[in-house]
XYZ file of C-alpha atoms in Angstrom:
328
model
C -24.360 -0.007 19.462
C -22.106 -1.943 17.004
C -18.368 -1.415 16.234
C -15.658 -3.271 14.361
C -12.423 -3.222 15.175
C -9.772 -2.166 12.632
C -6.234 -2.576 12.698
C -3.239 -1.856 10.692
C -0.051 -3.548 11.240
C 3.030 -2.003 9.965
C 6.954 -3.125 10.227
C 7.249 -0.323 13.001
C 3.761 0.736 14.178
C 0.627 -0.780 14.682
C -2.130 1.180 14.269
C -5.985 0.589 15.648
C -9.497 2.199 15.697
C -12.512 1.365 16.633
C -15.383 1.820 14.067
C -19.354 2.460 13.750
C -20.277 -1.167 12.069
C -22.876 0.298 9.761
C -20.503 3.021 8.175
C -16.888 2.331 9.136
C -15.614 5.594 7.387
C -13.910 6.881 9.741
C -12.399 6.043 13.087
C -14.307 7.052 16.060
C -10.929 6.571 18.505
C -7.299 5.397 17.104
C -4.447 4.284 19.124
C -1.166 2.490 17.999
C 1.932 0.810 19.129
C 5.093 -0.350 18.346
C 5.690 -4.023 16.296
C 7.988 -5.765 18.194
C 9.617 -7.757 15.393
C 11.786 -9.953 17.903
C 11.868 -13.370 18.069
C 9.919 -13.957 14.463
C 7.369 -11.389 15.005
C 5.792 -13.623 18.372
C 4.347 -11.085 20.520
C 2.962 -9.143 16.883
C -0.903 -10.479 17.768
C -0.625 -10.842 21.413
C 0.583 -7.130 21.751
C -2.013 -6.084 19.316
C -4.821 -8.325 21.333
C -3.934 -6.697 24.779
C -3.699 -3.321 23.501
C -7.275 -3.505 22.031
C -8.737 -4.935 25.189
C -7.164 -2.244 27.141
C -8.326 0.902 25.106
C -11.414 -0.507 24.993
C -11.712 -1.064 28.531
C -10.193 2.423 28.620
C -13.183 4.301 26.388
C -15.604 1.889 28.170
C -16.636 -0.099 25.518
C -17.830 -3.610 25.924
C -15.768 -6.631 23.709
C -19.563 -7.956 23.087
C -20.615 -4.825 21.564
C -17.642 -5.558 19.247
C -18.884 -7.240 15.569
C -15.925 -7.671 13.827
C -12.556 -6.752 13.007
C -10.512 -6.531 10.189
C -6.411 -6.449 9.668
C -4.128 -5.087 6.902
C -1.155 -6.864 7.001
C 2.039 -6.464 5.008
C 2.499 -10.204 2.846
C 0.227 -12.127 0.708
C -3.161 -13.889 2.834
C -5.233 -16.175 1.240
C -8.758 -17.369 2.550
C -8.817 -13.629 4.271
C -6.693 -15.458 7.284
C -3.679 -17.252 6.695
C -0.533 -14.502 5.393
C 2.097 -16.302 3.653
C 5.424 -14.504 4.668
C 6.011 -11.327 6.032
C 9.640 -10.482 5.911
C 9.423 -7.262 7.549
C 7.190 -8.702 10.356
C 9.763 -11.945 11.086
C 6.171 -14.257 9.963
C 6.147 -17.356 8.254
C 2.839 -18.780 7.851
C 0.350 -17.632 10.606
C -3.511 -17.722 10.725
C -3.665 -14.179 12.026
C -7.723 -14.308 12.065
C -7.735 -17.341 13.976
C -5.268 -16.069 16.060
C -6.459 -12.705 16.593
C -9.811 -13.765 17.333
C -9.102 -16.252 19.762
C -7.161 -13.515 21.922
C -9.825 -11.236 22.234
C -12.397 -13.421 21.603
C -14.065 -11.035 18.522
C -16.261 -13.108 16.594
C -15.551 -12.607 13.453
C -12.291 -11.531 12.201
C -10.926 -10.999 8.304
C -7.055 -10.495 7.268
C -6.143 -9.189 4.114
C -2.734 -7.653 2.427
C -2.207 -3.609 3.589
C -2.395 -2.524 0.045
C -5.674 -4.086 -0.586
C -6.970 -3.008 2.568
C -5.681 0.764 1.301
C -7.435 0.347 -1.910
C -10.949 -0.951 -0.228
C -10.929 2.244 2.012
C -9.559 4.712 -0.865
C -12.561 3.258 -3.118
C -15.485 3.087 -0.775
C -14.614 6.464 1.148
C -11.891 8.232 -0.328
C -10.594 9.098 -3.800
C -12.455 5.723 -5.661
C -16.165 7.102 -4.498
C -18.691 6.518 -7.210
C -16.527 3.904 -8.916
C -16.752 0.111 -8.380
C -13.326 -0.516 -9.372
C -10.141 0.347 -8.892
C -6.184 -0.538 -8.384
C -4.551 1.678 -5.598
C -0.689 1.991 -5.701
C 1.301 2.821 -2.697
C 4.537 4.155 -3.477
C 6.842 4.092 -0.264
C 9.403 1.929 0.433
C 8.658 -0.466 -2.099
C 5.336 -0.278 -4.451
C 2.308 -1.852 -3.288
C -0.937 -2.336 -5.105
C -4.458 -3.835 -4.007
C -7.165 -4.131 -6.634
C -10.719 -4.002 -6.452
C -12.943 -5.210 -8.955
C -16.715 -4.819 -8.578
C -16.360 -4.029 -4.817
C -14.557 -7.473 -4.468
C -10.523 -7.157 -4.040
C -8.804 -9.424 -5.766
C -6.422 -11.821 -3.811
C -5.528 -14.878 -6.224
C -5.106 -18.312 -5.735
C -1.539 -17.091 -3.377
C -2.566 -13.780 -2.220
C 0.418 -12.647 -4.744
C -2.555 -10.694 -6.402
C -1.852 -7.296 -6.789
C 1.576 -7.701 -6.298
C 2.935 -5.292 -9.259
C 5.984 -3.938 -7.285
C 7.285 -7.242 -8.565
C 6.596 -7.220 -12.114
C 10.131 -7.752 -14.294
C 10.805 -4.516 -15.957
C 14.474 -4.796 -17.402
C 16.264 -7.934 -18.257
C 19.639 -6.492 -17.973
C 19.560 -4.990 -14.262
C 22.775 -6.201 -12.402
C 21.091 -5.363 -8.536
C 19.142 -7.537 -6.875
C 15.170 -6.517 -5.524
C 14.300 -7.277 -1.914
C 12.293 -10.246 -3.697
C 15.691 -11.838 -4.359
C 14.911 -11.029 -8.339
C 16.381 -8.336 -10.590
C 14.821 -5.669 -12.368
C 11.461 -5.612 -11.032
C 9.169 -2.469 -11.064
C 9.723 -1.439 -7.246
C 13.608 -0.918 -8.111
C 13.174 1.852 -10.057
C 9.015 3.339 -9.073
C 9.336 2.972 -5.477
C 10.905 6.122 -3.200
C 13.967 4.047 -2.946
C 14.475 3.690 -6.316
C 13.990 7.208 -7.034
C 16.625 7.946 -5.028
C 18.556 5.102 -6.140
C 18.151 6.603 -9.994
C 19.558 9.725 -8.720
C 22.549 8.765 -6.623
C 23.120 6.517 -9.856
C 23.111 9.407 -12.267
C 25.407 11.693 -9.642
C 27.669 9.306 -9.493
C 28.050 9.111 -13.247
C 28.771 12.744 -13.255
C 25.452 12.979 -15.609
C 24.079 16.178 -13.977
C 28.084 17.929 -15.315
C 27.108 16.618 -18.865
C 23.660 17.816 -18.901
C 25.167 21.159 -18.293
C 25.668 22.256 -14.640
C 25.927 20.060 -11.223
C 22.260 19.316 -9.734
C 20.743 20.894 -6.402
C 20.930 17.063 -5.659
C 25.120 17.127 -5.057
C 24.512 19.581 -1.920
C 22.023 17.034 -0.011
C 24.835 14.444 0.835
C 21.646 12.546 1.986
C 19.273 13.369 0.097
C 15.787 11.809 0.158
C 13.179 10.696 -2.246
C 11.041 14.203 -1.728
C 14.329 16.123 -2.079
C 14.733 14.157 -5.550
C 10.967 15.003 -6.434
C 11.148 18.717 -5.327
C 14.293 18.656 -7.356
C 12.787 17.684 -10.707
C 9.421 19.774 -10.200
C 12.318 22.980 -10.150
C 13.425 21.854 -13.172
C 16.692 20.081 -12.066
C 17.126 17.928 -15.004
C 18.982 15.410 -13.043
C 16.178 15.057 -10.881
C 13.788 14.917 -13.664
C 15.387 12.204 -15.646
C 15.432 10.155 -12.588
C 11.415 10.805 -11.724
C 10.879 10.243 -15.514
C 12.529 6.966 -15.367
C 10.083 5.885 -12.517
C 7.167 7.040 -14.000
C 7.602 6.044 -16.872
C 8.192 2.616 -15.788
C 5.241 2.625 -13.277
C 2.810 3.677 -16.489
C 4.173 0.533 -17.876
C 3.874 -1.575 -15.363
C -0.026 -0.194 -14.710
C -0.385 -0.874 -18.731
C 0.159 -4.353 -17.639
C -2.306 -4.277 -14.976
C -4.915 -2.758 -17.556
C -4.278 -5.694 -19.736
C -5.159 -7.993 -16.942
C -7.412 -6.844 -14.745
C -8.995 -3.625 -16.387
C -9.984 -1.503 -13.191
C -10.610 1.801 -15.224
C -9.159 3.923 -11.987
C -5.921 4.141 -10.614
C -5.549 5.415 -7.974
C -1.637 6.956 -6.619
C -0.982 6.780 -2.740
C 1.945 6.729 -0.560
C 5.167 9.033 0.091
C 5.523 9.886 -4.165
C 2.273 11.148 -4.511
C 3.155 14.058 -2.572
C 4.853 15.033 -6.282
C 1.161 15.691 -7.266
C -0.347 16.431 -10.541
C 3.924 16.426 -12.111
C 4.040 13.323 -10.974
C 0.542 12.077 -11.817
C 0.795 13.364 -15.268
C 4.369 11.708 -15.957
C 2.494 8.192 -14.703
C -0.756 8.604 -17.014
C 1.763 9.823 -19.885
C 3.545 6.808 -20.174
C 0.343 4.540 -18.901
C -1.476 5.667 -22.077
C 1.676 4.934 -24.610
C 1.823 1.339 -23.261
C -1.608 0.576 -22.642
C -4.000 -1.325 -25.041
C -6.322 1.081 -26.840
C -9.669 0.046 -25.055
C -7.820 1.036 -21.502
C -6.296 4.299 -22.629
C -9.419 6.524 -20.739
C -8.733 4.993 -17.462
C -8.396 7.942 -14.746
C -5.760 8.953 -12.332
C -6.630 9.866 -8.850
C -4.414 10.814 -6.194
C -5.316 8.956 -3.106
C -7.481 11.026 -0.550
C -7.347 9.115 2.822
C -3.541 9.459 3.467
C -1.851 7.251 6.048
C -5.194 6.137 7.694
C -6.437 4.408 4.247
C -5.163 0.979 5.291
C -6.769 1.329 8.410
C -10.312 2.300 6.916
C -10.146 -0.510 4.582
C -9.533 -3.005 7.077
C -12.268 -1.976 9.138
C -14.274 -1.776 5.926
C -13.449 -5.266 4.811
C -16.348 -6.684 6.732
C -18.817 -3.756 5.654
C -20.983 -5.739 3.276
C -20.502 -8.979 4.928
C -24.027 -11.053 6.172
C -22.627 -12.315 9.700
C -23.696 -15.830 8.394
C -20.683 -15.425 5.735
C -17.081 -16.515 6.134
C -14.318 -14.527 4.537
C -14.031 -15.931 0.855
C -11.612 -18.077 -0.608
């Protein structure tokens, strides 16, 4: 018997699972642990190396019955090895498949960015199935986006591919991004920004003008689902703050259209719980900005949940001859 490894490292939690080669589409045993993110991120690989060994050892599974593996990682990798920066790891430059593989001595090992490792899984095995293309947006923390294109993700010539949480949406924004920029697209689409639109709008006393104090002013710590479950009451405070993200996601996804054409998007992460509201607020403002020849793309919300990352990593080497290195 065969198996890849896949893993799926996180700025918290790393999680694992060990996969039938032929079919990785779902784990056959998980197990995770903590990222320790001390001392710039230097025990990220080993810890992940010695806990794979050990649950292995533990289900009694040889490391030479072990093909491949395959890692989602959270910053830009190029060559489908080398990440460029991971802030919320501590990295700078590290050749994680090198690394990886020379710890547990796995053959064969592929790195790419978590988001496109989300979108490979969503498209092969989850809400993509039967298309050949397709951009995935994860909309947590920040917004991240992989995107497939003919069963090949696309990386770019930095690994920046993808990278729409970063597109400049508003010239005139006085707060700065995570990025060190202003006004991109995750300031106002991702969960923080929803709630950052919200506290914004309390603040201003908007919810008294619009005609009676929002749910929102009882929450003193309100969250981004609070916000959502808010606006789907009909709180219009809440709902001009989800409008403003969607509608600023749909424009940012027109972009994406313009560029790379998938023909499926594809809605993940903690603001897709808002459902078909929210999907329908995206695809409204998608098909306004969009070029005409795009405006049929679909909408999917994502299917796999948390463990798409970890599919598509162990999926990355699915169609891969073992003569093949990772392309560039």
């Amino acid at each position: 018997m065969s198996y890849i490894i896949g893993v799926d490292i996180g700025g918290t939690t790393m999680k694992s699972g060990l996969f039938e080669a032929e079919d990785p589409k779902a784990p056959l045993y998980t197990w995770s642990i903590p990222t320790d993110t001390e001392d710039g991120g230097a025990r990220i690989l080993t810890d992940a190396a010695e806990a794979c060994l050990r649950e292995l050892a533990r289900i009694q599974v040889p490391i030479g019955e072990i093909q491949a593996a395959g890692i989602g990682v959270p910053g830009p990798v190029t060559g489908g090895a080398v990440v460029h920066g991971c802030p919320n790891l501590g990295w700078g430059t590290v050749d994680v498949s090198r690394d990886f593989a020379s710890l547990t001595g796995i053959p064969r090992v592929e790195t790419q960015n978590d988001a496109n490792c989300a979108a490979l899984g969503e498209l092969l095995y989850g809400a993509g199935q039967g298309a050949d293309s397709c951009a995935m947006v994860v909309l947590g923390t920040g917004v991240g986006c992989g995107v497939v294109l003919d069963g090949k993700i696309l990386t770019g010539r930095f690994g920046a591919a993808g990278e729409i949480g970063h597109l400049p949406m508003k010239t005139d924004e006085t707060a700065y991004c995570g990025c060190g920029k202003k006004g991109c697209l995750e300031q106002y689409a991702s969960a923080t920004g929803l709630v950052r639109e919200a506290r914004q709008r309390l603040d201003s006393r908007l919810d008294l003008r619009a005609g009676g104090p929002s749910v929102l002013r009882s929450i003193p710590l309100f969250t981004a689902k609070d916000v959502m479950d808010a606006a789907r009451s009909g709180d219009p405070l809440a709902l001009s703050a989800v409008r403003t993200g969607a509608e600023m996601l749909g424009r940012g996804l027109a972009m994406v259209a313009c560029t790379a054409d998938p023909g499926l998007f594809i809605l993940g992460g903690g603001l897709a719980q808002g459902g078909s509201f929210y999907l329908d607020l995206v695809r409204a403002s998608y098909r306004a900005h969009c070029y005409p020849p795009s405006q049929e793309a679909e909408f999917r919300l994502a299917a796999l949940g948390p463990q798409a990352g970890l599919i598509g990593a162990a999926a990355l080497q699915r169609t891969r001859p073992a003569s093949e290195p990772p392309s560039l």
